[in-house]
Short mmCIF file of C-alpha atoms in Angstrom, two decimals:
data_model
loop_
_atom_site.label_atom_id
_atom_site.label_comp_id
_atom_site.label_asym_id
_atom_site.label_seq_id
_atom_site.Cartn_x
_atom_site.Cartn_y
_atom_site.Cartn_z
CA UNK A 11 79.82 -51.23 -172.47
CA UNK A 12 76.00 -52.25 -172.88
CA UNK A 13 73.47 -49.95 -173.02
CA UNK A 14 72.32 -50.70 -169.23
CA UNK A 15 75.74 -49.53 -167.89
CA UNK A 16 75.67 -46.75 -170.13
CA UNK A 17 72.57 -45.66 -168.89
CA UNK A 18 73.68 -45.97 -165.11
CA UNK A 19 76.56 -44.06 -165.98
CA UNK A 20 75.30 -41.40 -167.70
CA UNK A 21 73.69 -40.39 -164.85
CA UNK A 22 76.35 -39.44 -162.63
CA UNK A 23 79.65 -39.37 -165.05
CA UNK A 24 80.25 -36.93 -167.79
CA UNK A 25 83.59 -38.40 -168.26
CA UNK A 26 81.74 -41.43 -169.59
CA UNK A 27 79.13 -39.99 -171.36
CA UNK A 28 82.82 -37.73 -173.18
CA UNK A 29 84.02 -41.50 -174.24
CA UNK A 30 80.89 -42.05 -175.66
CA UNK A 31 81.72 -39.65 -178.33
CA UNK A 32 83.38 -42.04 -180.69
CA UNK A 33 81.10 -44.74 -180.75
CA UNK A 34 78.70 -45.71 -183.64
CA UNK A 35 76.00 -43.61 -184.58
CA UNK A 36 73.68 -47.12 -184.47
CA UNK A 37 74.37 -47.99 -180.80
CA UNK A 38 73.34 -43.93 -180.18
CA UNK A 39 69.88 -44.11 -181.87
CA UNK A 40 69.45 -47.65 -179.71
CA UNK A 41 70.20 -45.87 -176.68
CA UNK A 42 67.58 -42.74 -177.69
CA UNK A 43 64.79 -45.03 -178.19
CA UNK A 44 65.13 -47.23 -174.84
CA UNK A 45 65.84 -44.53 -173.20
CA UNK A 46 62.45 -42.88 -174.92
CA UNK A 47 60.67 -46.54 -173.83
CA UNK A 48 61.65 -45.49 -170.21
CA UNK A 49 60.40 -42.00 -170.23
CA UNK A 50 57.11 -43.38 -171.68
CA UNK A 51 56.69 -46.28 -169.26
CA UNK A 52 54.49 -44.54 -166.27
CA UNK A 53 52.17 -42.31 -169.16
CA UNK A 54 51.69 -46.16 -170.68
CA UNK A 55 50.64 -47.42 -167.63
CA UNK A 56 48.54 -44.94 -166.58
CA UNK A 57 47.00 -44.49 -169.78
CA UNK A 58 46.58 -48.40 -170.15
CA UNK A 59 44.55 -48.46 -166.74
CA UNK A 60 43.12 -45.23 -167.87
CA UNK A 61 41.21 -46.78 -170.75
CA UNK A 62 40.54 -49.92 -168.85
CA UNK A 63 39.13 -48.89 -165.87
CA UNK A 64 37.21 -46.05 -167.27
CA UNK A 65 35.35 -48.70 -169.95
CA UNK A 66 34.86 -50.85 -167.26
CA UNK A 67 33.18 -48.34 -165.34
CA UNK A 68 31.34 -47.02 -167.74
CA UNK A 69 29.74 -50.67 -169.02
CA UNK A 70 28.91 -50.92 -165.47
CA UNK A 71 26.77 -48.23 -164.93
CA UNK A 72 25.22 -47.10 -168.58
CA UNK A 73 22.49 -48.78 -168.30
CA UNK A 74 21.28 -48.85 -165.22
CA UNK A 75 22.67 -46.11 -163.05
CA UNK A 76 23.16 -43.22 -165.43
CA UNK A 77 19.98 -41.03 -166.66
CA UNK A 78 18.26 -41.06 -169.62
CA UNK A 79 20.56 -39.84 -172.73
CA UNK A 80 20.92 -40.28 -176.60
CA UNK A 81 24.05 -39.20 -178.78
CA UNK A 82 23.14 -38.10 -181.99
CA UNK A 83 25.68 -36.34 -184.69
CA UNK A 84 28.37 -36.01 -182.29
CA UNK A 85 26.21 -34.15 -179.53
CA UNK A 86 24.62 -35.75 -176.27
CA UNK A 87 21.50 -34.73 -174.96
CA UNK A 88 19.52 -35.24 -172.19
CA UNK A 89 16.83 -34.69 -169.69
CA UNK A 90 18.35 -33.58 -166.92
CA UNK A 91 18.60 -29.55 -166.57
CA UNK A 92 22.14 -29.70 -164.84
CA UNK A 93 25.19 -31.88 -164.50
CA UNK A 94 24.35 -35.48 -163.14
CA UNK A 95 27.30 -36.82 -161.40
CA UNK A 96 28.14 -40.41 -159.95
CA UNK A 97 30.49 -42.09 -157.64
CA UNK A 98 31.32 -45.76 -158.77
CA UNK A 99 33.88 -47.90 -157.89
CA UNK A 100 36.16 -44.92 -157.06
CA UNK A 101 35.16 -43.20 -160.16
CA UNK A 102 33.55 -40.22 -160.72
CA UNK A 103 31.07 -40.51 -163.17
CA UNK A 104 29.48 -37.46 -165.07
CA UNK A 105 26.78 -36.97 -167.72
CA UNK A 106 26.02 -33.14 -168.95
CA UNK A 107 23.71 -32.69 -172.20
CA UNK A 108 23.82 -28.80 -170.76
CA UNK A 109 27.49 -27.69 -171.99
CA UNK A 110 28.31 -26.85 -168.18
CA UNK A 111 31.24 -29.14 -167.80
CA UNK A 112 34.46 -29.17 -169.80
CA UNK A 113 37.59 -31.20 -169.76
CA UNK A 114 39.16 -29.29 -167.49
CA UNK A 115 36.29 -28.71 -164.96
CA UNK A 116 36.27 -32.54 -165.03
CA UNK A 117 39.89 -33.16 -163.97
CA UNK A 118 39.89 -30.34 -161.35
CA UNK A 119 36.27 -32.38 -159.66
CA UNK A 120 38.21 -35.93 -159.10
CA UNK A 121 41.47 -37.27 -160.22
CA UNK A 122 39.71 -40.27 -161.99
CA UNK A 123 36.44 -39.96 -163.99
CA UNK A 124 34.84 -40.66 -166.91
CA UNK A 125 32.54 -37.82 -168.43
CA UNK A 126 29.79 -37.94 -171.07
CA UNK A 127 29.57 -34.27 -171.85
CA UNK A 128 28.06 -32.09 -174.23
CA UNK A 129 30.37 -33.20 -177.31
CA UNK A 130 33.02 -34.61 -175.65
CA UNK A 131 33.84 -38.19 -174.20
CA UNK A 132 36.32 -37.29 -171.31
CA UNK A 133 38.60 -39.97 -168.93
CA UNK A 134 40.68 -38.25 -166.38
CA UNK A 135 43.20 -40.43 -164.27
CA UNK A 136 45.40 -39.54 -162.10
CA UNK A 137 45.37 -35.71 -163.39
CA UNK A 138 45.93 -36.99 -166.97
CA UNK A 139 43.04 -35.54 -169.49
CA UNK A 140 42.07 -37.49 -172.65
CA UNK A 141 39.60 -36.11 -174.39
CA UNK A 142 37.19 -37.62 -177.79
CA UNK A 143 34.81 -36.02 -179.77
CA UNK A 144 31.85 -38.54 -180.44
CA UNK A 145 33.12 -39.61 -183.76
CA UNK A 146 32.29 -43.41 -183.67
CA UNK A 147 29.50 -42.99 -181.09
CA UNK A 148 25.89 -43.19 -181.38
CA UNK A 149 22.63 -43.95 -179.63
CA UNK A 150 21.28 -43.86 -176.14
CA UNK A 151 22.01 -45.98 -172.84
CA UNK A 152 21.07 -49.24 -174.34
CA UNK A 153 22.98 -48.84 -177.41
CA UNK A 154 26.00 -47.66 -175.79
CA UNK A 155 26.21 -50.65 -173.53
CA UNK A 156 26.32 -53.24 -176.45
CA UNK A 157 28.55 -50.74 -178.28
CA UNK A 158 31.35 -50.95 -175.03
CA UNK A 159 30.35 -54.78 -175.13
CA UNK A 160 31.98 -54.46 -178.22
CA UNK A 161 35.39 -52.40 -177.51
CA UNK A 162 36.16 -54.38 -174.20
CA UNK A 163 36.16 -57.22 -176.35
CA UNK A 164 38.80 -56.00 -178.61
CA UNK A 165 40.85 -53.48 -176.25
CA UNK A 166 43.92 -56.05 -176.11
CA UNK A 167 43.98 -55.01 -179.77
CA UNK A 168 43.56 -51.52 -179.33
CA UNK A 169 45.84 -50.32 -176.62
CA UNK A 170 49.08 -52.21 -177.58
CA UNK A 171 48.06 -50.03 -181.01
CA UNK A 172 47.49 -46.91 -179.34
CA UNK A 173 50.63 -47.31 -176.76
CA UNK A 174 53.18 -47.53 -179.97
CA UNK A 175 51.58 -44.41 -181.04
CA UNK A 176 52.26 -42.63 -178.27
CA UNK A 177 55.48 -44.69 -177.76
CA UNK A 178 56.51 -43.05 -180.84
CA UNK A 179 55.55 -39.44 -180.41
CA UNK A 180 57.37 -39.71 -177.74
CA UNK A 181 60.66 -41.22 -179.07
CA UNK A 182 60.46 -38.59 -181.73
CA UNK A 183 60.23 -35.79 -179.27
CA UNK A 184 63.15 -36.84 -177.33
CA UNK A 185 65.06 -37.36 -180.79
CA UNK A 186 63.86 -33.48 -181.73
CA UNK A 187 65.43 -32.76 -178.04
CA UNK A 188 68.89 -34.25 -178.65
CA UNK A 189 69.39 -32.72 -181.81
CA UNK A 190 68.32 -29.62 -180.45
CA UNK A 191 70.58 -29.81 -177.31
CA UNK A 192 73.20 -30.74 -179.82
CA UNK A 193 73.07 -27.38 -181.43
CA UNK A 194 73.63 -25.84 -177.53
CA UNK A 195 77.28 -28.07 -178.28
CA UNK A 196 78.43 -26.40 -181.11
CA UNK A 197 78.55 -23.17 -178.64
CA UNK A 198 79.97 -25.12 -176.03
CA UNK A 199 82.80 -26.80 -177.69
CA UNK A 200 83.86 -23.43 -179.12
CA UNK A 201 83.55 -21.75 -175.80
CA UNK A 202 85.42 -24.53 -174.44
CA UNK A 203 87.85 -25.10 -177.60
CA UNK A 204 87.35 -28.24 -178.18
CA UNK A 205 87.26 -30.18 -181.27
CA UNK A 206 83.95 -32.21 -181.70
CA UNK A 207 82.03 -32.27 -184.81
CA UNK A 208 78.36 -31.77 -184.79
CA UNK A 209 77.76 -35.73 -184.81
CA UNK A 210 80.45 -35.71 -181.65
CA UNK A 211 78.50 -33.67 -179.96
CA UNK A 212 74.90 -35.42 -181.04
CA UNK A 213 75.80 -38.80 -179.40
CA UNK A 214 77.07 -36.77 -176.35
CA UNK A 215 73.76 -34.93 -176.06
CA UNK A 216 72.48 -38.38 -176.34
CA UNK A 217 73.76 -39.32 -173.27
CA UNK A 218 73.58 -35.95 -171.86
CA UNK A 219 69.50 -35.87 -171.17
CA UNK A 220 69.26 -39.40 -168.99
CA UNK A 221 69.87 -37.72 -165.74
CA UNK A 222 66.77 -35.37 -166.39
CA UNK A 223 64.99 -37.70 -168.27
CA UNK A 224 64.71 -40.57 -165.24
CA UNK A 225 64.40 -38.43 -162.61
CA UNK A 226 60.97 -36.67 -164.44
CA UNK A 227 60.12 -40.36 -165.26
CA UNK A 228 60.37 -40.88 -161.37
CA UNK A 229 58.69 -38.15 -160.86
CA UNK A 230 55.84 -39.17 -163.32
CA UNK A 231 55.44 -42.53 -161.75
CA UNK A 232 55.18 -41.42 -158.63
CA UNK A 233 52.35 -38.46 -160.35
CA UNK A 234 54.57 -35.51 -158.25
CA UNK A 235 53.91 -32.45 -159.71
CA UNK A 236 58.13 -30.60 -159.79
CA UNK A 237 57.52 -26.74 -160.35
CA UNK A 238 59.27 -25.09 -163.53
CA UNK A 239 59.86 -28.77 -164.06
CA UNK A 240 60.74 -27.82 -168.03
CA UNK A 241 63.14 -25.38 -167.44
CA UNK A 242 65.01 -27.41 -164.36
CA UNK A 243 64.85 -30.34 -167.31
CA UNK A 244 66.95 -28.28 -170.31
CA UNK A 245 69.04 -26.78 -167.16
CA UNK A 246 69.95 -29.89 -166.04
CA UNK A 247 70.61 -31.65 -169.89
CA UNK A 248 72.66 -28.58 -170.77
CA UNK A 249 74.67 -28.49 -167.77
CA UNK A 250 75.69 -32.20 -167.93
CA UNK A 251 76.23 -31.57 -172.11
CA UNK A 252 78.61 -28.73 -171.15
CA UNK A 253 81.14 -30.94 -167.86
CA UNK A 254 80.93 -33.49 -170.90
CA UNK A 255 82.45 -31.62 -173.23
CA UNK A 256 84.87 -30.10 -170.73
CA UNK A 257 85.70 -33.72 -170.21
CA UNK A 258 86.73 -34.33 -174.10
CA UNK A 259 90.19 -33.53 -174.56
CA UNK A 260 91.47 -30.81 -176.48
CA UNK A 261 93.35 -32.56 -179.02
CA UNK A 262 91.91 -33.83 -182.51
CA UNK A 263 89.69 -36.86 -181.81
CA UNK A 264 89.87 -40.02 -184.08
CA UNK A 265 85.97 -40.49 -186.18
CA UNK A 266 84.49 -43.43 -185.95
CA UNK A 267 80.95 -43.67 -187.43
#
């Protein structure tokens, strides 16, 4: 069965994602990370337009539209006595030398906007928060817009880099996930006296998260907020790791690794 079968059945049949079970451990770890590279497709794509849009925006409006400012060792100051804030290009753009404004402040005042704050270089899209200190970042309105001259230039470099660092984290979480759900097994197959071994019951846990795993990924591309949405996500892993097991028959199974 190829893995885009197997992931079309593992939504809907423990019985399949039972026969899975036996198969090699190298085919598993395949399945974990595309199944990771789905999870992490609407976070890349938000985060991708993110970053573009808010540069653009930015470059746009630095030197002309924003007030006076200068960023010196790590802090920006300004003239202004409170908050300046812009709409442009359906961004909300803020600049605050007066510590007001935080990250969070930001993302509650528009669901996209870029924010020069007090120490802190903020992009907010679509409810999503990234936040930099002003590490690599120097000078005043001039100097910034030759300086994101400069990173538009090379952002087809940058954001393939940064998405396979986040592609990763992400992969890794969802491996920490399965091993942990696999641990749930070893209670389950005893409960249910069945004979799996703990790398049985990691390749079923494997298969056992894609139900909850594309319907939050849904859920993220659409940007719908679910309530309790962690604890309806182990629920609904666990519960589908448990009617597969059930589904595994009783008798010693053959290893094939």
């Amino acid at each position: 069965m190829n893995i885009f079968k197997q992931l079309w059945v593992s939504i809907f049949s423990p019985k399949d994602i039972a026969s899975f079970q036996n198969q090699g451990i190298g085919k598993t770890i395949l399945y974990v990370f595309f199944i990771s590279l789905i999870a992490f497709l609407p976070s890349a794509f938000y985060f991708g337009t993110m970053i573009v849009d808010g540069i653009d925006a930015m470059h746009e409006t630095v030197s002309e539209d924003l007030p006076a400012f200068e960023i010196k060792n790590g802090t920006l100051t300004t003239e202004e006595d409170e908050p300046f804030s812009l709409n442009k290009n359906g961004y909300q753009i803020f600049v605050d030398g007066t510590g007001t404004l935080t990250p969070e402040k930001v993302a509650s005042e528009a669901d996209e906007a870029v924010a020069l704050l007090k120490s802190d270089l903020v992009f907010v899209s679509g409810g999503n928060v990234q936040s930099s200190p002003y590490s690599v970042l120097e000078g005043d309105n001039q100097e910034i817009s030759t300086w994101l001259d400069s990173v538009e230039s090379v952002l087809p470099i940058i954001i393939p880099l940064l998405l396979l660092i986040l592609y990763l984290f992400t992969a890794s979480g969802i491996f920490i996930k399965v091993t942990i759900i696999a641990a749930f097994g070893l209670f389950f197959k005893n409960a249910l006296a069945r004979p799996l071994s703990y790398r049985h019951l990691w390749r079923i846990s494997a298969y056992s998260i894609t139900l909850a795993t594309i319907f939050f990924t849904i859920m993220d591309a659409f940007q719908a907020i679910v309530p309790f949405a962690s604890i309806i996500s182990w629920f609904v892993t666990l519960m589908m790791l448990y009617l597969s097991i059930k589904e595994t028959s009783a008798n010693k199974i053959g290893n094939r690794d």
